[in-house]
């Protein structure tokens, strides 16, 4: 079992469950040292007191809160541990709620709660079964790392998981970030839904960190004195480039079908409607041509009538003479 990060108890009404908190995730990131490029010597961070400019050791460092510019109050770990707070050494369940009522933005780090000793086995199993059969999650409060936190308890593969959560006032409103209202056609929505349907999966275990793999490839090549891997051909869209949304959706649907081996069906392609500018220009040209044709016809009629009038006047003059 991983090294426990915290030890305490779950407080569930009058039930107390001793638990140990262990991290539910692992860090697989590639970590770099800071080095002096001239000789590859390590560059380390020194902890220096700004008053006497002396390097201090870890056991000489404590916590202090600045209440004024030149006044800092020291606070010890012992004082934090003995605070008159019910959640100082307990994960106190305050309520139960439906899982879908929790905004995922509020969920932070995740931890497993391990039963601490045989005495914790039965109450641990009791809470686990209550969560499983109710299909609910428990909302809890606990104190950790110098502050009280809000938590969420749920069951994962037989173990109780604690999710650290943001307080309601810690989540910013996205109202100012949302784009202005734009008109989206029904055909575009239908294509987007079709694409989402084609891309739906049941298991996320196939995802992997390709950036880390590429970085490890670079490190291995440099360590062995080999050429660096060729950069991947990027299909990045140029900034400001206008995208034919429907064509992009159709192409995406076709690619999703191909990736699933659905070669027998073709993606549904809808004919794009002409833009508003084209729609206005076309009738304008037709109107102009029809006007010129009508003008020619009117001119033709007028000249023919004038010729007839001239002939009639000449005939009258001859008969009069």
mmCIF file of C-alpha atoms in Angstrom:
data_model
loop_
_atom_site.group_PDB
_atom_site.id
_atom_site.type_symbol
_atom_site.label_atom_id
_atom_site.label_comp_id
_atom_site.label_asym_id
_atom_site.label_seq_id
_atom_site.Cartn_x
_atom_site.Cartn_y
_atom_site.Cartn_z
ATOM 1 C CA UNK A 1 0.000 0.000 0.000
ATOM 2 C CA UNK A 2 1.302 3.522 -0.752
ATOM 3 C CA UNK A 3 2.542 5.602 2.153
ATOM 4 C CA UNK A 4 -0.412 7.134 4.060
ATOM 5 C CA UNK A 5 -0.717 10.900 3.698
ATOM 6 C CA UNK A 6 -3.080 11.467 6.618
ATOM 7 C CA UNK A 7 -4.710 9.426 9.378
ATOM 8 C CA UNK A 8 -8.000 10.132 11.093
ATOM 9 C CA UNK A 9 -11.562 8.861 11.018
ATOM 10 C CA UNK A 10 -14.793 9.137 9.055
ATOM 11 C CA UNK A 11 -17.572 10.530 11.236
ATOM 12 C CA UNK A 12 -20.902 9.120 10.021
ATOM 13 C CA UNK A 13 -23.564 10.179 12.532
ATOM 14 C CA UNK A 14 -22.585 8.249 15.675
ATOM 15 C CA UNK A 15 -20.420 5.849 13.671
ATOM 16 C CA UNK A 16 -16.645 6.388 13.680
ATOM 17 C CA UNK A 17 -14.478 4.667 11.054
ATOM 18 C CA UNK A 18 -10.685 4.909 11.525
ATOM 19 C CA UNK A 19 -9.075 5.434 8.114
ATOM 20 C CA UNK A 20 -5.780 6.224 6.446
ATOM 21 C CA UNK A 21 -5.678 8.485 3.393
ATOM 22 C CA UNK A 22 -3.540 7.372 0.435
ATOM 23 C CA UNK A 23 -3.220 9.000 -2.964
ATOM 24 C CA UNK A 24 -5.520 7.539 -5.620
ATOM 25 C CA UNK A 25 -3.275 8.618 -8.501
ATOM 26 C CA UNK A 26 0.376 8.326 -9.517
ATOM 27 C CA UNK A 27 2.667 10.920 -11.065
ATOM 28 C CA UNK A 28 4.248 9.591 -14.279
ATOM 29 C CA UNK A 29 5.464 12.977 -15.519
ATOM 30 C CA UNK A 30 9.056 13.374 -16.637
ATOM 31 C CA UNK A 31 10.764 15.688 -14.145
ATOM 32 C CA UNK A 32 13.808 17.786 -15.026
ATOM 33 C CA UNK A 33 16.653 19.062 -12.849
ATOM 34 C CA UNK A 34 17.789 22.633 -13.187
ATOM 35 C CA UNK A 35 21.426 22.545 -14.286
ATOM 36 C CA UNK A 36 24.276 24.902 -15.140
ATOM 37 C CA UNK A 37 24.599 24.427 -18.912
ATOM 38 C CA UNK A 38 28.338 25.076 -18.892
ATOM 39 C CA UNK A 39 29.188 22.025 -16.744
ATOM 40 C CA UNK A 40 25.837 20.270 -16.054
ATOM 41 C CA UNK A 41 26.128 20.979 -12.326
ATOM 42 C CA UNK A 42 22.883 20.943 -10.357
ATOM 43 C CA UNK A 43 21.350 24.327 -9.556
ATOM 44 C CA UNK A 44 19.505 24.152 -6.248
ATOM 45 C CA UNK A 45 17.167 26.507 -4.419
ATOM 46 C CA UNK A 46 18.577 27.803 -1.159
ATOM 47 C CA UNK A 47 16.300 28.883 1.691
ATOM 48 C CA UNK A 48 17.774 32.158 2.941
ATOM 49 C CA UNK A 49 16.546 34.406 5.734
ATOM 50 C CA UNK A 50 16.099 37.882 4.283
ATOM 51 C CA UNK A 51 17.139 39.587 7.540
ATOM 52 C CA UNK A 52 20.546 38.019 8.135
ATOM 53 C CA UNK A 53 21.120 36.530 4.650
ATOM 54 C CA UNK A 54 21.867 33.124 6.204
ATOM 55 C CA UNK A 55 20.846 29.739 4.781
ATOM 56 C CA UNK A 56 18.419 28.013 7.172
ATOM 57 C CA UNK A 57 17.637 24.305 7.535
ATOM 58 C CA UNK A 58 14.168 22.788 7.293
ATOM 59 C CA UNK A 59 13.812 22.334 11.057
ATOM 60 C CA UNK A 60 14.354 26.099 11.512
ATOM 61 C CA UNK A 61 11.469 26.970 9.185
ATOM 62 C CA UNK A 62 7.920 27.435 10.479
ATOM 63 C CA UNK A 63 4.638 29.105 9.553
ATOM 64 C CA UNK A 64 3.888 32.784 10.039
ATOM 65 C CA UNK A 65 0.961 35.020 9.127
ATOM 66 C CA UNK A 66 1.587 38.685 8.267
ATOM 67 C CA UNK A 67 -1.070 40.802 9.981
ATOM 68 C CA UNK A 68 0.705 44.091 9.210
ATOM 69 C CA UNK A 69 3.664 45.198 7.104
ATOM 70 C CA UNK A 70 6.164 44.775 9.943
ATOM 71 C CA UNK A 71 4.265 42.321 12.146
ATOM 72 C CA UNK A 72 4.112 38.554 11.572
ATOM 73 C CA UNK A 73 2.434 36.104 13.960
ATOM 74 C CA UNK A 74 3.998 32.604 14.210
ATOM 75 C CA UNK A 75 1.656 29.600 14.073
ATOM 76 C CA UNK A 76 2.945 26.143 15.015
ATOM 77 C CA UNK A 77 1.807 22.757 13.718
ATOM 78 C CA UNK A 78 0.802 21.809 17.272
ATOM 79 C CA UNK A 79 -1.510 24.820 17.470
ATOM 80 C CA UNK A 80 -3.113 23.831 14.170
ATOM 81 C CA UNK A 81 -3.604 20.246 15.354
ATOM 82 C CA UNK A 82 -5.329 21.343 18.569
ATOM 83 C CA UNK A 83 -7.747 23.808 16.963
ATOM 84 C CA UNK A 84 -11.302 23.538 18.372
ATOM 85 C CA UNK A 85 -12.627 22.200 15.073
ATOM 86 C CA UNK A 86 -14.741 19.025 14.681
ATOM 87 C CA UNK A 87 -13.009 18.228 11.378
ATOM 88 C CA UNK A 88 -9.441 18.590 12.711
ATOM 89 C CA UNK A 89 -8.918 14.824 12.747
ATOM 90 C CA UNK A 90 -12.117 13.614 11.145
ATOM 91 C CA UNK A 91 -13.817 13.472 7.780
ATOM 92 C CA UNK A 92 -17.254 14.558 8.935
ATOM 93 C CA UNK A 93 -20.115 13.532 6.625
ATOM 94 C CA UNK A 94 -22.582 16.415 6.504
ATOM 95 C CA UNK A 95 -25.059 15.303 3.828
ATOM 96 C CA UNK A 96 -25.829 12.935 0.959
ATOM 97 C CA UNK A 97 -26.719 13.997 -2.575
ATOM 98 C CA UNK A 98 -27.124 12.658 -6.113
ATOM 99 C CA UNK A 99 -23.832 12.270 -7.950
ATOM 100 C CA UNK A 100 -25.095 14.121 -11.044
ATOM 101 C CA UNK A 101 -25.796 17.231 -8.950
ATOM 102 C CA UNK A 102 -22.064 17.807 -8.404
ATOM 103 C CA UNK A 103 -20.371 20.169 -10.867
ATOM 104 C CA UNK A 104 -17.191 18.378 -12.104
ATOM 105 C CA UNK A 105 -15.348 21.725 -12.081
ATOM 106 C CA UNK A 106 -15.434 21.628 -8.280
ATOM 107 C CA UNK A 107 -13.692 18.233 -7.985
ATOM 108 C CA UNK A 108 -9.954 18.437 -7.299
ATOM 109 C CA UNK A 109 -7.554 15.728 -6.034
ATOM 110 C CA UNK A 110 -8.619 12.138 -5.332
ATOM 111 C CA UNK A 111 -7.626 9.834 -2.458
ATOM 112 C CA UNK A 112 -8.432 6.300 -1.333
ATOM 113 C CA UNK A 113 -9.622 5.780 2.237
ATOM 114 C CA UNK A 114 -8.169 2.564 3.670
ATOM 115 C CA UNK A 115 -9.682 0.969 6.780
ATOM 116 C CA UNK A 116 -7.222 1.513 9.642
ATOM 117 C CA UNK A 117 -7.188 -1.766 11.568
ATOM 118 C CA UNK A 118 -9.685 -4.587 12.050
ATOM 119 C CA UNK A 119 -11.962 -2.450 14.229
ATOM 120 C CA UNK A 120 -12.673 -0.279 11.169
ATOM 121 C CA UNK A 121 -13.659 -3.166 8.860
ATOM 122 C CA UNK A 122 -17.356 -3.423 9.769
ATOM 123 C CA UNK A 123 -18.270 0.305 9.881
ATOM 124 C CA UNK A 124 -16.233 0.796 6.677
ATOM 125 C CA UNK A 125 -18.235 -1.925 4.920
ATOM 126 C CA UNK A 126 -21.472 -0.442 6.327
ATOM 127 C CA UNK A 127 -20.787 2.993 4.810
ATOM 128 C CA UNK A 128 -19.659 1.452 1.526
ATOM 129 C CA UNK A 129 -22.862 -0.582 1.166
ATOM 130 C CA UNK A 130 -24.993 2.436 2.112
ATOM 131 C CA UNK A 131 -23.344 4.476 -0.653
ATOM 132 C CA UNK A 132 -23.678 1.656 -3.198
ATOM 133 C CA UNK A 133 -27.348 0.886 -2.537
ATOM 134 C CA UNK A 134 -28.471 4.493 -2.328
ATOM 135 C CA UNK A 135 -26.616 5.439 -5.546
ATOM 136 C CA UNK A 136 -25.680 8.661 -3.776
ATOM 137 C CA UNK A 137 -22.457 10.366 -2.770
ATOM 138 C CA UNK A 138 -21.595 11.767 0.652
ATOM 139 C CA UNK A 139 -20.604 15.399 1.147
ATOM 140 C CA UNK A 140 -18.052 15.799 3.924
ATOM 141 C CA UNK A 141 -15.840 18.405 5.605
ATOM 142 C CA UNK A 142 -12.267 17.796 6.751
ATOM 143 C CA UNK A 143 -9.220 19.821 7.791
ATOM 144 C CA UNK A 144 -5.946 19.209 5.985
ATOM 145 C CA UNK A 145 -2.778 21.201 5.240
ATOM 146 C CA UNK A 146 -3.810 24.190 7.299
ATOM 147 C CA UNK A 147 -7.335 24.679 6.022
ATOM 148 C CA UNK A 148 -10.806 23.157 6.153
ATOM 149 C CA UNK A 149 -11.864 21.480 2.941
ATOM 150 C CA UNK A 150 -15.022 20.200 1.334
ATOM 151 C CA UNK A 151 -14.975 16.582 0.197
ATOM 152 C CA UNK A 152 -16.991 14.016 -1.696
ATOM 153 C CA UNK A 153 -17.134 10.317 -0.772
ATOM 154 C CA UNK A 154 -18.050 7.647 -3.294
ATOM 155 C CA UNK A 155 -17.269 3.978 -3.951
ATOM 156 C CA UNK A 156 -14.806 2.732 -6.581
ATOM 157 C CA UNK A 157 -14.165 -0.989 -6.976
ATOM 158 C CA UNK A 158 -14.958 -1.751 -3.336
ATOM 159 C CA UNK A 159 -12.953 1.144 -1.875
ATOM 160 C CA UNK A 160 -14.229 4.468 -0.566
ATOM 161 C CA UNK A 161 -12.766 7.402 -2.486
ATOM 162 C CA UNK A 162 -12.386 10.916 -1.114
ATOM 163 C CA UNK A 163 -12.468 13.733 -3.683
ATOM 164 C CA UNK A 164 -11.262 17.099 -2.473
ATOM 165 C CA UNK A 165 -13.651 19.816 -3.683
ATOM 166 C CA UNK A 166 -13.635 23.556 -4.221
ATOM 167 C CA UNK A 167 -15.912 25.650 -2.061
ATOM 168 C CA UNK A 168 -18.789 27.283 -3.986
ATOM 169 C CA UNK A 169 -17.163 30.734 -3.848
ATOM 170 C CA UNK A 170 -13.898 29.347 -5.278
ATOM 171 C CA UNK A 171 -15.422 28.580 -8.691
ATOM 172 C CA UNK A 172 -15.421 31.501 -11.097
ATOM 173 C CA UNK A 173 -18.456 32.248 -13.232
ATOM 174 C CA UNK A 174 -17.914 31.535 -16.958
ATOM 175 C CA UNK A 175 -20.542 34.103 -17.961
ATOM 176 C CA UNK A 176 -18.046 36.632 -19.306
ATOM 177 C CA UNK A 177 -16.127 33.929 -21.204
ATOM 178 C CA UNK A 178 -18.996 32.469 -23.222
ATOM 179 C CA UNK A 179 -19.090 33.527 -26.910
ATOM 180 C CA UNK A 180 -21.846 35.772 -28.197
ATOM 181 C CA UNK A 181 -24.976 34.130 -29.562
ATOM 182 C CA UNK A 182 -24.489 32.823 -33.104
ATOM 183 C CA UNK A 183 -26.897 31.071 -35.428
ATOM 184 C CA UNK A 184 -26.252 27.335 -35.858
ATOM 185 C CA UNK A 185 -28.187 25.408 -38.488
ATOM 186 C CA UNK A 186 -30.125 22.208 -37.752
ATOM 187 C CA UNK A 187 -28.049 20.305 -40.322
ATOM 188 C CA UNK A 188 -24.866 21.299 -38.522
ATOM 189 C CA UNK A 189 -26.294 20.189 -35.166
ATOM 190 C CA UNK A 190 -27.377 16.863 -36.681
ATOM 191 C CA UNK A 191 -23.896 16.275 -38.094
ATOM 192 C CA UNK A 192 -22.279 17.157 -34.754
ATOM 193 C CA UNK A 193 -24.567 14.660 -32.993
ATOM 194 C CA UNK A 194 -23.732 12.011 -35.573
ATOM 195 C CA UNK A 195 -20.028 12.649 -35.015
ATOM 196 C CA UNK A 196 -20.467 12.402 -31.227
ATOM 197 C CA UNK A 197 -22.329 9.118 -31.678
ATOM 198 C CA UNK A 198 -19.543 7.700 -33.867
ATOM 199 C CA UNK A 199 -16.901 8.751 -31.319
ATOM 200 C CA UNK A 200 -18.701 7.332 -28.258
ATOM 201 C CA UNK A 201 -16.717 4.728 -26.276
ATOM 202 C CA UNK A 202 -17.374 2.809 -23.072
ATOM 203 C CA UNK A 203 -13.803 2.457 -21.764
ATOM 204 C CA UNK A 204 -11.097 5.120 -21.380
ATOM 205 C CA UNK A 205 -8.270 2.677 -20.604
ATOM 206 C CA UNK A 206 -6.875 2.959 -24.144
ATOM 207 C CA UNK A 207 -5.757 6.576 -23.692
ATOM 208 C CA UNK A 208 -2.062 7.196 -23.085
ATOM 209 C CA UNK A 209 0.244 10.153 -22.528
ATOM 210 C CA UNK A 210 1.783 10.580 -26.003
ATOM 211 C CA UNK A 211 3.643 13.732 -24.968
ATOM 212 C CA UNK A 212 5.471 11.831 -22.219
ATOM 213 C CA UNK A 213 6.305 8.984 -24.618
ATOM 214 C CA UNK A 214 7.728 11.434 -27.164
ATOM 215 C CA UNK A 215 9.719 13.199 -24.440
ATOM 216 C CA UNK A 216 11.141 9.885 -23.216
ATOM 217 C CA UNK A 217 12.127 9.133 -26.828
ATOM 218 C CA UNK A 218 14.057 12.397 -27.046
ATOM 219 C CA UNK A 219 15.843 11.713 -23.731
ATOM 220 C CA UNK A 220 16.756 8.146 -24.792
ATOM 221 C CA UNK A 221 18.095 9.357 -28.158
ATOM 222 C CA UNK A 222 20.243 12.047 -26.530
ATOM 223 C CA UNK A 223 21.548 9.596 -23.916
ATOM 224 C CA UNK A 224 22.610 7.131 -26.642
ATOM 225 C CA UNK A 225 23.978 9.790 -28.987
ATOM 226 C CA UNK A 226 21.401 9.011 -31.673
ATOM 227 C CA UNK A 227 19.570 11.516 -33.932
ATOM 228 C CA UNK A 228 16.423 12.980 -32.454
ATOM 229 C CA UNK A 229 13.104 11.548 -33.685
ATOM 230 C CA UNK A 230 11.617 13.407 -36.637
ATOM 231 C CA UNK A 231 8.924 15.903 -35.645
ATOM 232 C CA UNK A 232 5.363 14.814 -36.297
ATOM 233 C CA UNK A 233 3.581 16.372 -39.241
ATOM 234 C CA UNK A 234 1.149 18.782 -37.726
ATOM 235 C CA UNK A 235 -2.214 19.561 -39.217
ATOM 236 C CA UNK A 236 -2.564 22.786 -37.306
ATOM 237 C CA UNK A 237 -5.008 25.278 -38.666
ATOM 238 C CA UNK A 238 -3.606 28.718 -39.310
ATOM 239 C CA UNK A 239 -4.843 31.406 -36.987
ATOM 240 C CA UNK A 240 -7.720 33.334 -38.505
ATOM 241 C CA UNK A 241 -8.394 30.717 -41.194
ATOM 242 C CA UNK A 242 -12.094 30.390 -42.009
ATOM 243 C CA UNK A 243 -13.434 26.835 -41.721
ATOM 244 C CA UNK A 244 -16.307 25.388 -43.734
ATOM 245 C CA UNK A 245 -18.062 23.961 -40.676
ATOM 246 C CA UNK A 246 -20.345 21.523 -42.500
ATOM 247 C CA UNK A 247 -17.510 20.194 -44.670
ATOM 248 C CA UNK A 248 -15.344 19.746 -41.560
ATOM 249 C CA UNK A 249 -18.136 17.864 -39.773
ATOM 250 C CA UNK A 250 -18.722 15.603 -42.791
ATOM 251 C CA UNK A 251 -15.019 14.843 -43.038
ATOM 252 C CA UNK A 252 -14.886 14.116 -39.294
ATOM 253 C CA UNK A 253 -17.825 11.714 -39.499
ATOM 254 C CA UNK A 254 -16.179 9.913 -42.419
ATOM 255 C CA UNK A 255 -12.898 9.639 -40.495
ATOM 256 C CA UNK A 256 -14.703 8.320 -37.410
ATOM 257 C CA UNK A 257 -16.450 5.657 -39.498
ATOM 258 C CA UNK A 258 -13.174 4.647 -41.113
ATOM 259 C CA UNK A 259 -11.448 4.348 -37.737
ATOM 260 C CA UNK A 260 -14.209 1.955 -36.621
ATOM 261 C CA UNK A 261 -13.860 -0.095 -39.799
ATOM 262 C CA UNK A 262 -17.197 1.024 -41.239
ATOM 263 C CA UNK A 263 -16.074 1.188 -44.867
ATOM 264 C CA UNK A 264 -19.414 0.151 -46.315
ATOM 265 C CA UNK A 265 -21.171 3.406 -45.553
ATOM 266 C CA UNK A 266 -20.353 6.841 -46.842
ATOM 267 C CA UNK A 267 -20.635 9.933 -44.728
ATOM 268 C CA UNK A 268 -23.770 11.951 -45.338
ATOM 269 C CA UNK A 269 -22.798 15.048 -47.268
ATOM 270 C CA UNK A 270 -25.255 17.917 -47.474
ATOM 271 C CA UNK A 271 -25.012 20.479 -50.214
ATOM 272 C CA UNK A 272 -23.830 23.774 -48.814
ATOM 273 C CA UNK A 273 -26.182 26.688 -49.239
ATOM 274 C CA UNK A 274 -24.815 29.748 -51.077
ATOM 275 C CA UNK A 275 -23.679 32.607 -48.927
ATOM 276 C CA UNK A 276 -25.868 35.684 -48.492
ATOM 277 C CA UNK A 277 -23.584 37.797 -50.707
ATOM 278 C CA UNK A 278 -23.855 35.352 -53.606
ATOM 279 C CA UNK A 279 -27.607 35.100 -53.153
ATOM 280 C CA UNK A 280 -27.948 38.878 -53.402
ATOM 281 C CA UNK A 281 -25.632 39.296 -56.390
ATOM 282 C CA UNK A 282 -27.266 36.680 -58.617
ATOM 283 C CA UNK A 283 -30.771 38.183 -58.681
ATOM 284 C CA UNK A 284 -29.211 41.622 -59.096
ATOM 285 C CA UNK A 285 -27.553 40.542 -62.355
ATOM 286 C CA UNK A 286 -30.766 38.961 -63.591
ATOM 287 C CA UNK A 287 -32.707 42.136 -62.800
ATOM 288 C CA UNK A 288 -30.213 44.284 -64.619
ATOM 289 C CA UNK A 289 -30.309 42.065 -67.723
ATOM 290 C CA UNK A 290 -34.101 41.892 -67.688
ATOM 291 C CA UNK A 291 -34.279 45.690 -67.416
ATOM 292 C CA UNK A 292 -32.010 46.166 -70.421
ATOM 293 C CA UNK A 293 -34.038 43.630 -72.421
ATOM 294 C CA UNK A 294 -37.262 45.413 -71.514
ATOM 295 C CA UNK A 295 -35.742 48.752 -72.473
ATOM 296 C CA UNK A 296 -34.715 47.382 -75.880
ATOM 297 C CA UNK A 297 -38.238 46.053 -76.469
ATOM 298 C CA UNK A 298 -39.775 49.419 -75.490
ATOM 299 C CA UNK A 299 -37.378 51.296 -77.779
ATOM 300 C CA UNK A 300 -38.228 48.929 -80.624
ATOM 301 C CA UNK A 301 -41.955 49.458 -80.153
ATOM 302 C CA UNK A 302 -41.545 53.263 -80.036
ATOM 303 C CA UNK A 303 -39.507 53.427 -83.274
ATOM 304 C CA UNK A 304 -42.019 51.182 -85.112
ATOM 305 C CA UNK A 305 -44.934 53.368 -84.020
ATOM 306 C CA UNK A 306 -43.088 56.493 -85.130
ATOM 307 C CA UNK A 307 -42.493 55.030 -88.611
ATOM 308 C CA UNK A 308 -46.211 54.182 -88.997
ATOM 309 C CA UNK A 309 -47.224 57.731 -87.997
ATOM 310 C CA UNK A 310 -44.794 59.222 -90.563
ATOM 311 C CA UNK A 311 -46.184 57.026 -93.389
ATOM 312 C CA UNK A 312 -49.801 57.990 -92.561
ATOM 313 C CA UNK A 313 -48.941 61.747 -92.610
ATOM 314 C CA UNK A 314 -47.227 61.419 -96.013
ATOM 315 C CA UNK A 315 -50.260 59.573 -97.477
ATOM 316 C CA UNK A 316 -52.651 62.353 -96.319
ATOM 317 C CA UNK A 317 -50.494 65.021 -97.969
ATOM 318 C CA UNK A 318 -50.518 63.162 -101.311
ATOM 319 C CA UNK A 319 -54.306 62.694 -101.241
ATOM 320 C CA UNK A 320 -54.816 66.380 -100.384
ATOM 321 C CA UNK A 321 -52.736 67.534 -103.375
#
